Coordinates of C-alpha atoms and ligand atoms in Angstrom, one line a residue:
G815 CA 26.2 36.0 -49.1
G816 CA 24.4 33.7 -51.6
R817 CA 26.1 31.9 -54.4
T818 CA 26.4 33.4 -57.9
A819 CA 25.8 31.7 -61.2
P820 CA 28.7 29.6 -62.4
T821 CA 31.0 31.4 -64.8
T822 CA 31.9 29.7 -68.1
G823 CA 35.2 31.5 -68.6
L824 CA 36.3 34.4 -70.7
S825 CA 35.4 33.3 -74.1
I826 CA 31.7 33.9 -73.4
C827 CA 30.1 37.2 -72.5
C828 CA 28.0 36.9 -69.4
A829 CA 26.5 39.1 -66.7
V830 CA 26.7 38.0 -63.1
Y831 CA 24.3 39.3 -60.5
G832 CA 24.3 38.5 -56.9
R833 CA 25.6 39.2 -53.4
L834 CA 29.1 38.5 -52.6
P835 CA 29.9 34.8 -52.0
V836 CA 32.6 35.5 -49.4
P837 CA 31.8 35.2 -45.7
R838 CA 32.6 38.0 -43.3
M839 CA 32.6 40.7 -46.1
R840 CA 31.9 44.0 -44.4
T841 CA 30.4 45.8 -47.4
A842 CA 28.0 43.4 -49.0
R843 CA 26.7 44.9 -52.2
L844 CA 24.9 44.2 -55.5
V845 CA 27.5 43.6 -58.1
V846 CA 26.9 44.0 -61.8
L847 CA 29.9 42.5 -63.5
V848 CA 30.2 42.4 -67.2
V849 CA 32.7 39.9 -68.4
V850 CA 33.9 40.7 -71.8
A851 CA 35.6 38.3 -74.0
V852 CA 38.9 39.9 -75.1
A853 CA 39.0 37.7 -78.1
L854 CA 35.5 38.9 -79.3
G855 CA 36.5 42.5 -78.8
S856 CA 33.0 43.5 -77.4
L857 CA 32.4 47.2 -77.1
A858 CA 30.3 46.9 -74.0
A859 CA 31.4 49.3 -71.3
P860 CA 32.1 47.9 -67.9
E861 CA 29.7 48.7 -65.1
A862 CA 31.2 50.9 -62.5
S863 CA 31.7 49.3 -59.1
T864 CA 29.4 50.6 -56.4
T865 CA 31.9 50.0 -53.6
E866 CA 33.5 52.8 -51.6
T867 CA 36.3 50.7 -50.3
P868 CA 38.6 49.2 -53.0
R869 CA 38.8 45.5 -53.1
V870 CA 41.8 43.5 -53.9
V871 CA 41.8 39.7 -54.5
V872 CA 45.1 37.9 -53.6
V873 CA 45.3 34.5 -55.2
G874 CA 47.6 32.1 -53.2
G875 CA 48.6 32.0 -49.6
G876 CA 52.3 31.5 -49.7
L877 CA 54.9 34.1 -48.8
A878 CA 54.2 36.3 -51.8
G879 CA 50.5 36.4 -51.1
L880 CA 50.9 37.0 -47.4
S881 CA 53.5 39.7 -47.9
A882 CA 51.2 41.4 -50.5
T883 CA 48.2 41.2 -48.1
L884 CA 50.0 42.7 -45.1
Q885 CA 51.7 45.5 -47.0
L886 CA 48.4 46.4 -48.8
V887 CA 46.5 46.8 -45.6
A888 CA 49.4 48.8 -44.1
D889 CA 49.7 51.1 -47.1
A890 CA 46.0 51.7 -47.5
G891 CA 45.7 52.7 -43.8
G892 CA 43.1 50.0 -43.5
E893 CA 40.9 51.5 -46.3
V894 CA 40.9 48.3 -48.4
Q895 CA 39.2 45.0 -48.4
V896 CA 41.4 42.0 -49.2
V897 CA 40.1 38.6 -50.1
L898 CA 42.9 36.0 -50.0
L899 CA 41.8 32.9 -51.9
E900 CA 43.9 29.7 -51.3
K901 CA 43.1 26.4 -53.0
E902 CA 44.6 24.2 -50.3
S903 CA 43.0 23.7 -46.9
K904 CA 45.8 25.6 -45.3
L905 CA 48.1 28.5 -46.1
G906 CA 51.8 28.1 -46.9
G907 CA 52.4 26.6 -50.3
N908 CA 56.1 25.8 -51.1
S909 CA 57.1 28.8 -48.9
A910 CA 56.3 26.7 -45.8
K911 CA 58.8 24.1 -47.1
A912 CA 61.7 26.4 -47.4
S913 CA 64.6 25.2 -45.3
S914 CA 67.8 27.2 -46.0
G915 CA 66.8 30.8 -45.6
I916 CA 66.2 34.2 -47.1
N917 CA 68.9 36.4 -48.5
A918 CA 69.5 40.0 -47.6
L919 CA 72.3 42.4 -48.3
T920 CA 74.6 41.9 -45.3
P921 CA 77.4 44.6 -45.2
A922 CA 78.7 43.2 -41.9
S923 CA 79.9 40.1 -43.7
G924 CA 81.7 42.0 -46.4
D925 CA 78.7 42.2 -48.7
S926 CA 77.8 45.1 -51.0
V927 CA 75.1 46.0 -53.5
D928 CA 77.5 45.4 -56.4
L929 CA 78.7 42.0 -55.1
Y930 CA 75.2 40.8 -54.4
T931 CA 73.8 42.1 -57.7
N932 CA 76.7 40.6 -59.6
D933 CA 76.2 37.1 -57.9
T934 CA 72.5 37.2 -58.9
L935 CA 73.1 38.3 -62.5
V936 CA 76.0 35.8 -63.0
S937 CA 73.8 33.0 -61.7
G938 CA 71.0 34.1 -64.0
G939 CA 73.3 33.5 -67.0
G940 CA 72.5 36.9 -68.6
R941 CA 68.7 36.3 -68.6
S942 CA 67.7 38.1 -65.4
R943 CA 66.1 41.5 -65.9
T944 CA 68.5 44.0 -64.4
E945 CA 65.8 46.4 -63.1
L946 CA 64.1 43.5 -61.2
V947 CA 67.4 42.4 -59.7
S948 CA 68.1 45.9 -58.7
K949 CA 64.8 46.0 -56.8
L950 CA 65.5 42.6 -55.3
V951 CA 68.8 43.6 -53.9
G952 CA 67.9 47.2 -53.1
E953 CA 64.9 46.2 -51.0
S954 CA 66.4 43.2 -49.4
E955 CA 67.3 44.7 -46.1
D956 CA 63.9 46.3 -45.8
A957 CA 62.3 42.9 -46.6
V958 CA 64.0 41.2 -43.7
A959 CA 63.1 44.2 -41.5
F960 CA 59.4 43.8 -42.6
L961 CA 59.5 40.1 -41.6
A962 CA 61.1 41.1 -38.3
S963 CA 58.3 43.6 -37.7
H964 CA 55.9 40.6 -37.8
G965 CA 57.9 38.7 -35.3
V966 CA 60.2 36.8 -37.7
Q967 CA 63.6 36.9 -36.0
L968 CA 66.3 35.5 -38.3
G969 CA 69.5 35.3 -36.2
K970 CA 71.5 32.7 -38.2
L971 CA 73.7 33.6 -41.2
T972 CA 75.0 31.2 -43.8
Q973 CA 76.9 31.4 -47.1
L974 CA 75.1 29.3 -49.8
G975 CA 76.4 28.1 -53.1
G976 CA 77.1 30.9 -55.7
H977 CA 77.2 33.6 -53.1
S978 CA 80.4 35.7 -52.5
A979 CA 79.4 36.6 -48.9
K980 CA 77.3 35.3 -46.0
R981 CA 73.9 36.7 -46.6
T982 CA 71.3 33.9 -46.1
H983 CA 69.3 34.5 -43.0
S984 CA 67.4 31.8 -41.0
N985 CA 66.0 31.2 -37.6
V986 CA 68.1 30.1 -34.7
A987 CA 65.5 27.7 -33.2
G988 CA 62.1 26.4 -34.1
P989 CA 60.9 24.7 -37.3
N990 CA 62.3 25.1 -40.8
V991 CA 62.6 28.7 -41.9
G992 CA 59.7 28.6 -44.3
S993 CA 57.2 27.4 -41.6
F994 CA 58.6 29.8 -39.2
I995 CA 57.9 32.7 -41.5
I996 CA 54.5 31.5 -42.7
R997 CA 53.2 30.9 -39.2
A998 CA 54.1 34.4 -38.2
L999 CA 52.6 36.1 -41.3
S1000 CA 49.5 34.0 -41.2
E1001 CA 48.9 35.0 -37.6
A1002 CA 49.4 38.6 -38.5
V1003 CA 47.0 38.4 -41.5
K1004 CA 44.3 36.7 -39.3
Q1005 CA 44.4 39.7 -37.0
L1006 CA 43.3 42.1 -39.8
P1007 CA 39.6 42.9 -40.0
Q1008 CA 40.1 44.1 -43.6
V1009 CA 41.2 40.6 -44.8
N1010 CA 39.0 37.6 -45.6
V1011 CA 41.1 34.4 -45.9
V1012 CA 39.1 31.7 -47.9
T1013 CA 40.8 28.3 -48.0
S1014 CA 39.8 25.4 -50.3
A1015 CA 39.0 28.1 -52.9
K1016 CA 40.5 27.4 -56.2
V1017 CA 40.7 30.3 -58.6
K1018 CA 39.8 29.2 -62.2
H1019 CA 39.8 32.3 -64.3
L1020 CA 40.6 36.0 -64.3
L1021 CA 37.6 38.1 -65.2
V1022 CA 38.2 40.9 -67.6
S1023 CA 36.1 44.0 -68.3
G1024 CA 36.3 46.6 -71.0
S1025 CA 36.8 46.5 -74.7
K1026 CA 39.6 45.0 -76.6
G1027 CA 42.8 47.0 -76.1
E1028 CA 41.2 48.8 -73.2
H1029 CA 40.5 45.8 -71.0
R1030 CA 41.3 45.4 -67.3
V1031 CA 41.2 42.6 -64.9
A1032 CA 38.0 43.0 -62.9
G1033 CA 37.9 39.9 -60.6
V1034 CA 38.1 36.2 -60.5
S1035 CA 36.0 33.1 -60.7
Y1036 CA 36.7 30.3 -58.3
S1037 CA 35.3 27.1 -56.9
T1038 CA 34.9 25.7 -53.4
P1039 CA 33.9 22.1 -52.4
A1040 CA 30.1 21.8 -52.5
A1041 CA 28.6 22.1 -49.0
G1042 CA 28.4 18.6 -47.4
A1043 CA 30.2 16.9 -50.2
E1044 CA 32.5 14.1 -49.1
S1045 CA 34.9 11.9 -51.1
D1046 CA 38.2 10.1 -50.6
D1047 CA 39.3 11.7 -53.9
P1048 CA 39.3 15.5 -53.6
A1049 CA 39.5 15.8 -57.4
S1050 CA 36.1 14.1 -57.8
L1051 CA 34.3 16.3 -55.2
P1052 CA 31.4 18.4 -56.6
T1053 CA 32.1 22.1 -56.4
D1054 CA 30.2 25.3 -56.1
N1055 CA 31.3 28.1 -58.4
H1056 CA 31.6 31.8 -57.5
T1057 CA 32.6 35.0 -59.1
L1058 CA 34.2 37.9 -57.2
E1059 CA 34.6 41.4 -58.5
A1060 CA 37.8 43.3 -57.6
D1061 CA 39.6 46.5 -58.3
A1062 CA 42.9 44.6 -58.6
V1063 CA 44.0 41.0 -58.6
I1064 CA 47.4 39.9 -57.3
L1065 CA 48.5 36.5 -58.5
A1066 CA 50.8 34.7 -56.0
T1067 CA 50.1 31.1 -57.0
G1068 CA 53.7 29.9 -57.1
G1069 CA 55.4 27.8 -59.8
F1070 CA 54.8 24.6 -61.7
G1071 CA 57.3 22.2 -60.3
A1072 CA 54.7 19.6 -59.6
E1073 CA 52.9 19.8 -62.9
R1074 CA 54.3 16.9 -65.0
D1075 CA 52.7 17.9 -68.3
M1076 CA 53.9 21.5 -68.1
L1077 CA 57.4 20.5 -67.0
R1078 CA 57.6 18.1 -70.0
R1079 CA 56.1 20.6 -72.4
Y1080 CA 58.5 23.5 -71.5
N1081 CA 61.6 21.4 -71.0
S1082 CA 61.6 17.7 -71.8
A1083 CA 65.1 17.3 -70.3
V1084 CA 63.6 17.5 -66.8
D1085 CA 61.2 14.6 -67.5
G1086 CA 61.9 11.7 -65.1
F1087 CA 63.3 13.7 -62.2
A1088 CA 61.5 13.6 -58.9
T1089 CA 60.3 16.9 -57.5
T1090 CA 60.6 18.6 -54.1
N1091 CA 57.4 20.7 -54.8
G1092 CA 54.1 20.3 -53.1
Q1093 CA 51.1 19.0 -55.2
W1094 CA 49.7 22.6 -55.4
A1095 CA 52.6 23.8 -57.6
T1096 CA 50.7 23.4 -60.8
G1097 CA 51.3 26.7 -62.6
D1098 CA 47.7 27.9 -62.3
G1099 CA 48.6 31.6 -62.2
M1100 CA 50.8 31.4 -65.3
V1101 CA 48.0 29.7 -67.3
M1102 CA 45.3 32.2 -66.1
G1103 CA 47.6 35.2 -66.7
H1104 CA 48.6 34.0 -70.1
A1105 CA 45.0 33.3 -71.1
I1106 CA 44.2 37.0 -70.8
G1107 CA 47.3 38.2 -72.6
G1108 CA 50.1 38.1 -70.0
Q1109 CA 53.5 37.3 -71.4
L1110 CA 55.3 34.2 -70.2
V1111 CA 59.1 34.3 -70.1
D1112 CA 61.9 31.7 -69.4
M1113 CA 59.4 28.9 -69.0
D1114 CA 62.0 26.4 -70.1
K1115 CA 64.3 27.4 -67.2
I1116 CA 63.6 24.8 -64.6
Q1117 CA 66.0 24.4 -61.7
I1118 CA 67.3 21.0 -60.9
H1119 CA 68.5 21.1 -57.3
P1120 CA 71.5 18.9 -56.8
T1121 CA 70.3 17.3 -53.5
G1122 CA 67.0 15.6 -52.9
F1123 CA 67.0 12.9 -50.3
V1124 CA 66.9 9.4 -51.5
N1125 CA 64.8 7.5 -49.0
P1126 CA 66.2 3.9 -48.8
K1127 CA 62.7 2.6 -48.3
D1128 CA 61.4 4.3 -51.4
P1129 CA 64.3 5.3 -53.7
Q1130 CA 62.1 5.8 -56.8
A1131 CA 59.6 8.1 -55.1
G1132 CA 58.4 10.9 -57.5
T1133 CA 58.3 13.5 -54.6
K1134 CA 61.4 13.8 -52.5
F1135 CA 62.3 15.8 -49.4
L1136 CA 64.9 18.5 -50.2
A1137 CA 68.3 18.1 -48.6
P1138 CA 68.6 21.8 -47.9
E1139 CA 71.5 23.7 -49.4
R1140 CA 72.4 24.8 -45.9
L1141 CA 73.7 21.3 -45.3
R1142 CA 76.5 22.2 -47.7
G1143 CA 76.5 25.9 -46.5
V1144 CA 77.5 24.7 -43.0
G1145 CA 80.4 22.7 -44.5
G1146 CA 78.8 19.3 -45.5
I1147 CA 80.8 17.6 -48.3
L1148 CA 79.7 15.4 -51.2
L1149 CA 81.2 12.0 -51.9
N1150 CA 80.5 9.8 -54.9
S1151 CA 79.9 6.0 -54.7
F1152 CA 83.7 5.5 -54.5
G1153 CA 83.9 7.6 -51.4
K1154 CA 85.7 10.5 -53.3
R1155 CA 84.9 14.2 -53.4
F1156 CA 84.1 15.3 -57.0
V1157 CA 82.8 18.9 -56.8
N1158 CA 83.0 22.3 -55.1
E1159 CA 80.1 21.8 -52.8
L1160 CA 79.5 25.6 -52.7
G1161 CA 79.4 26.0 -56.4
R1162 CA 76.1 27.2 -58.0
R1163 CA 73.2 24.7 -58.2
D1164 CA 73.4 24.2 -62.0
Y1165 CA 77.1 23.4 -61.8
V1166 CA 76.8 21.0 -58.8
T1167 CA 73.8 19.3 -60.5
E1168 CA 75.7 18.9 -63.8
V1169 CA 78.7 17.2 -62.1
M1170 CA 76.4 15.0 -59.9
L1171 CA 74.6 13.7 -62.9
R1172 CA 77.9 12.4 -64.2
Q1173 CA 78.5 10.3 -61.1
E1174 CA 77.6 6.6 -60.9
G1175 CA 73.9 6.2 -60.2
K1176 CA 73.4 10.0 -60.4
T1177 CA 73.6 10.0 -56.7
A1178 CA 76.1 11.1 -54.0
W1179 CA 76.6 11.0 -50.3
L1180 CA 76.3 14.1 -48.2
L1181 CA 78.5 14.0 -45.1
L1182 CA 78.6 16.3 -42.1
G1183 CA 81.0 16.1 -39.1
D1184 CA 80.2 17.1 -35.5
V1185 CA 80.9 20.8 -35.9
Q1186 CA 78.9 21.1 -39.1
A1187 CA 76.0 19.1 -37.6
A1188 CA 75.9 21.4 -34.5
D1189 CA 75.8 24.4 -36.8
F1190 CA 73.0 23.0 -39.0
G1191 CA 71.0 21.9 -35.9
E1192 CA 71.1 18.5 -34.3
A1193 CA 67.3 18.4 -34.0
A1194 CA 66.8 18.4 -37.7
L1195 CA 69.5 15.9 -38.3
G1196 CA 68.1 13.7 -35.5
F1197 CA 64.8 13.8 -37.4
Y1198 CA 66.5 12.8 -40.7
A1199 CA 68.4 9.9 -39.0
G1200 CA 65.4 8.9 -36.8
K1201 CA 61.8 9.2 -37.9
A1202 CA 62.5 10.1 -41.5
G1203 CA 65.0 7.3 -42.0
I1204 CA 67.0 9.3 -44.6
A1205 CA 70.3 9.7 -42.8
T1206 CA 72.7 7.5 -41.0
K1207 CA 74.4 8.7 -37.8
G1208 CA 77.8 7.2 -37.0
D1209 CA 80.6 7.6 -34.4
S1210 CA 83.4 6.2 -36.5
V1211 CA 84.9 6.3 -39.9
E1212 CA 84.3 2.5 -40.1
G1213 CA 80.6 2.9 -39.4
I1214 CA 80.1 5.7 -41.9
A1215 CA 82.2 3.8 -44.5
A1216 CA 80.0 0.7 -44.1
A1217 CA 76.9 2.8 -44.5
I1218 CA 78.1 4.1 -47.9
A1219 CA 79.7 0.8 -48.9
V1220 CA 83.4 1.9 -49.3
E1221 CA 86.6 0.8 -47.5
A1222 CA 87.2 2.7 -44.2
D1223 CA 90.7 3.5 -45.5
V1224 CA 89.4 5.2 -48.6
L1225 CA 87.1 7.4 -46.5
R1226 CA 89.8 8.2 -44.0
T1227 CA 92.2 9.2 -46.8
E1228 CA 89.5 11.4 -48.4
L1229 CA 88.8 13.2 -45.1
D1230 CA 92.6 13.7 -44.7
R1231 CA 92.8 15.3 -48.1
Y1232 CA 89.9 17.6 -47.4
S1233 CA 91.5 18.5 -44.1
S1234 CA 94.7 19.4 -45.9
A1235 CA 92.8 21.6 -48.3
V1236 CA 91.1 23.4 -45.4
R1237 CA 94.5 24.0 -43.7
S1238 CA 96.2 25.3 -46.8
G1239 CA 93.7 28.1 -47.1
Q1240 CA 94.1 27.8 -50.9
A1241 CA 91.5 26.9 -53.6
D1242 CA 91.3 23.1 -53.7
E1243 CA 91.3 20.9 -56.8
F1244 CA 87.6 21.8 -57.4
G1245 CA 88.0 25.5 -56.9
K1246 CA 86.5 25.5 -53.4
T1247 CA 87.9 28.5 -51.4
V1248 CA 85.4 28.7 -48.5
F1249 CA 85.4 25.9 -46.0
P1250 CA 82.7 26.6 -43.5
N1251 CA 83.4 25.0 -40.1
G1252 CA 86.7 23.6 -41.3
A1253 CA 87.5 19.9 -41.7
I1254 CA 85.2 16.9 -41.0
N1255 CA 86.3 15.4 -37.6
P1256 CA 86.9 11.7 -38.2
Q1257 CA 86.7 11.1 -34.4
G1258 CA 83.4 12.8 -33.9
T1259 CA 79.8 12.0 -34.6
M1260 CA 79.0 12.1 -38.4
Y1261 CA 75.8 12.1 -40.4
V1262 CA 75.6 10.8 -44.0
M1263 CA 72.7 10.8 -46.4
K1264 CA 72.1 9.8 -50.0
V1265 CA 71.1 12.5 -52.4
T1266 CA 70.2 12.9 -56.0
P1267 CA 69.2 15.8 -58.3
V1268 CA 65.5 16.9 -58.2
V1269 CA 63.2 19.4 -59.9
H1270 CA 63.0 22.2 -57.4
Y1271 CA 62.0 25.6 -58.9
T1272 CA 60.6 27.1 -62.0
M1273 CA 62.5 30.3 -62.9
G1274 CA 60.0 31.3 -65.7
G1275 CA 56.6 32.8 -65.4
L1276 CA 54.6 35.9 -66.0
S1277 CA 56.6 38.9 -67.1
I1278 CA 56.4 41.8 -64.6
D1279 CA 57.8 45.2 -64.3
Q1280 CA 59.5 46.6 -61.2
H1281 CA 56.1 47.7 -59.9
A1282 CA 55.0 44.0 -60.0
R1283 CA 52.5 44.8 -62.8
V1284 CA 52.0 41.9 -65.2
L1285 CA 53.1 42.8 -68.8
D1286 CA 51.5 41.7 -72.0
T1287 CA 53.4 40.6 -75.1
A1288 CA 53.9 44.2 -76.1
G1289 CA 55.5 45.0 -72.7
K1290 CA 52.5 47.0 -71.6
A1291 CA 51.1 46.6 -68.1
I1292 CA 47.7 44.9 -67.9
P1293 CA 45.5 47.1 -65.8
G1294 CA 44.3 45.5 -62.6
L1295 CA 46.7 42.6 -62.7
L1296 CA 49.8 42.2 -60.5
A1297 CA 52.0 39.2 -59.6
A1298 CA 54.7 38.2 -57.2
G1299 CA 56.8 35.2 -56.3
E1300 CA 57.4 32.1 -58.2
V1301 CA 54.5 32.7 -60.6
T1302 CA 56.6 35.5 -62.2
G1303 CA 59.6 35.2 -64.5
G1304 CA 62.6 37.5 -65.2
V1305 CA 64.1 37.9 -61.7
H1306 CA 66.2 34.7 -61.6
G1307 CA 67.0 34.2 -65.2
A1308 CA 68.4 30.8 -66.1
N1309 CA 69.3 29.8 -62.5
R1310 CA 68.1 31.0 -59.1
L1311 CA 70.5 31.5 -56.3
G1312 CA 69.6 29.7 -53.0
G1313 CA 67.7 32.1 -50.7
N1314 CA 66.7 34.5 -53.5
S1315 CA 63.2 33.1 -53.8
L1316 CA 61.9 33.9 -50.3
L1317 CA 63.4 37.3 -50.9
D1318 CA 61.7 37.7 -54.3
C1319 CA 58.3 36.8 -52.7
T1320 CA 58.7 39.3 -49.9
V1321 CA 60.1 42.2 -52.0
F1322 CA 57.7 41.8 -55.0
G1323 CA 54.8 40.8 -52.8
R1324 CA 55.1 44.0 -50.8
I1325 CA 55.5 46.0 -54.1
A1326 CA 52.4 44.4 -55.6
Ligands
FAD331 C1 61.5 22.1 -50.3 C2 61.8 23.5 -50.7 C3 62.7 24.2 -50.0 C4 63.0 25.5 -50.4 N1 63.9 26.3 -49.7 C5 64.0 27.6 -50.0 C6 64.9 28.4 -49.2 O1 65.4 28.0 -48.2 N2 65.1 29.7 -49.6 C7 64.4 30.2 -50.7 O2 64.6 31.4 -51.0 N3 63.6 29.5 -51.5 C8 63.4 28.2 -51.1 N4 62.5 27.4 -51.9 C9 61.8 28.1 -52.9 C10 60.7 28.9 -52.3 O3 60.2 28.3 -51.1 C11 59.5 29.1 -53.2 O4 59.9 29.3 -54.5 C12 58.6 30.3 -52.8 O5 58.4 30.1 -51.4 C13 57.4 30.4 -53.6 O6 56.5 31.2 -52.9 P1 55.2 31.7 -53.6 O7 54.4 32.5 -52.5 O8 55.4 32.3 -54.9 O9 54.4 30.4 -53.8 P2 53.9 29.3 -52.8 O10 54.5 29.4 -51.5 O11 54.0 27.9 -53.5 O12 52.4 29.6 -52.6 C14 51.5 29.6 -53.7 C15 50.1 29.3 -53.1 O13 49.1 29.5 -54.1 C16 48.2 28.5 -54.0 N5 47.5 28.4 -55.3 C17 48.0 27.9 -56.5 N6 47.1 27.9 -57.4 C18 46.0 28.4 -56.9 C19 44.7 28.7 -57.4 N7 44.4 28.4 -58.7 N8 43.8 29.2 -56.6 C20 44.0 29.5 -55.3 N9 45.3 29.2 -54.7 C21 46.2 28.7 -55.5 C22 49.0 27.2 -53.6 O14 48.1 26.3 -53.1 C23 50.0 27.8 -52.7 O15 49.5 27.8 -51.3 C24 62.3 26.1 -51.5 C25 61.3 25.3 -52.2 C26 61.1 24.0 -51.8 C27 60.0 23.3 -52.6

């Protein structure tokens, strides 16, 4: 189709005429879209759409967007057109970076609905919305079955911090769990003739039709790089602007963990921390949803993950690789600069971070023995110690002690103390009661890596109900607008449990 006139946003009434700008669209049609400024309260009635097949625009190609797309086509029996707009050149977002796993209720490991719900609510510090948590937990087994139905087999089970049972599922072999999931779902989406995936397409605004108080979301405006434009700086590339009418829009644009101004504005205490998030995590969906009346909740609740890798070659880097929580989930221990343990490694993220920040240099050493390393995966650790240069592999206490600049005897004594705690089967001095894979074997191969707290996840976002509908400030659903994943708020409250985000994306993506 040809290009439409550029839109100037919602504060100006404009009519847009033209054929659809999206390639491969099966039902090309003449669209008359009346964009009505909510603020101006125009009484102009929206033009009825002439399409027979409903169209849904999904914004964002991470796990929430892909789950929404697949479920939508399945539920509609194919009678739907989905346009998935992704601003990056490939799909995946932060979802593709996930490295610990996805939670699901796991009765075989002593889990129960009450236990899982309680862990999530306690972690959320009283701020999670109970009806959303109830959906999250209640639909968790189905969510993992949905992934399995698309070829995502998750055969490994771990207990992460703040969880009372083993319920975090990840893949036995292959890449990190996020890539593993995204690859499979992207492949599945590409097979669907009802879906157009448009990459390098940045959504700028939500289009609204109808009069004030009666308005509904009726599409999006977005930009793509102008044909033939080339530049070393993508931000300076000229763009073509498009509008796209839709019966519903699903925002799946992720969080704002890479948007320095927003981080500072909503919580100045996180200023100065490096981030684990990709450059795309700029809160676009929150800004767009809020601009048309969506309520934002818990925007100041920003998760600082205790363990980002400190790369010795670039210790001050503003973006850091995450040292996955599963490193502690398989039994890795944390030592301070004096070679002493100082925390229950399996405590909740907010607690571990708080104690880490009190250690000298706000850093710690994460140490795995041979059994823990085998459980985590030697391939990934080999990558950390080799190409990535962020871990040291050693075969003796002396070697590891030298790497972390403490006396060998100090380290040996600390490993003995930990071993005694493991043998006692009692809570240790930090309240640790679960000791995955037992003691650290001082005679075996060990891996050690320097870690520091990093911005990791934004708990706040657009308020939704349990049907994934975006709510306005009066708590009323905004017609035509749904949202899922990190763009939303209210599920995780003040502190997200590890593994609950991939689940959130899958559960609420499918609901949306
Ligand atoms: C390093 C790392 C490890 C993690 N590990 C885990 C884990 O093991 N388990 C777990 O549960 N959680 C984990 N998380 C958190 C989890 O991965 C994310 O919170 C979750 O995947 C977010 O998914 P999403 O679909 O909401 O957003 P994303 O996956 O970030 O996808 C959003 C997409 O929207 C696109 N987009 C944004 N704005 C626009 C726009 N204006 N127009 C078009 N497209 C747009 C982005 O480019 C992006 O591709 C981890 C996070 C990180 C950073």
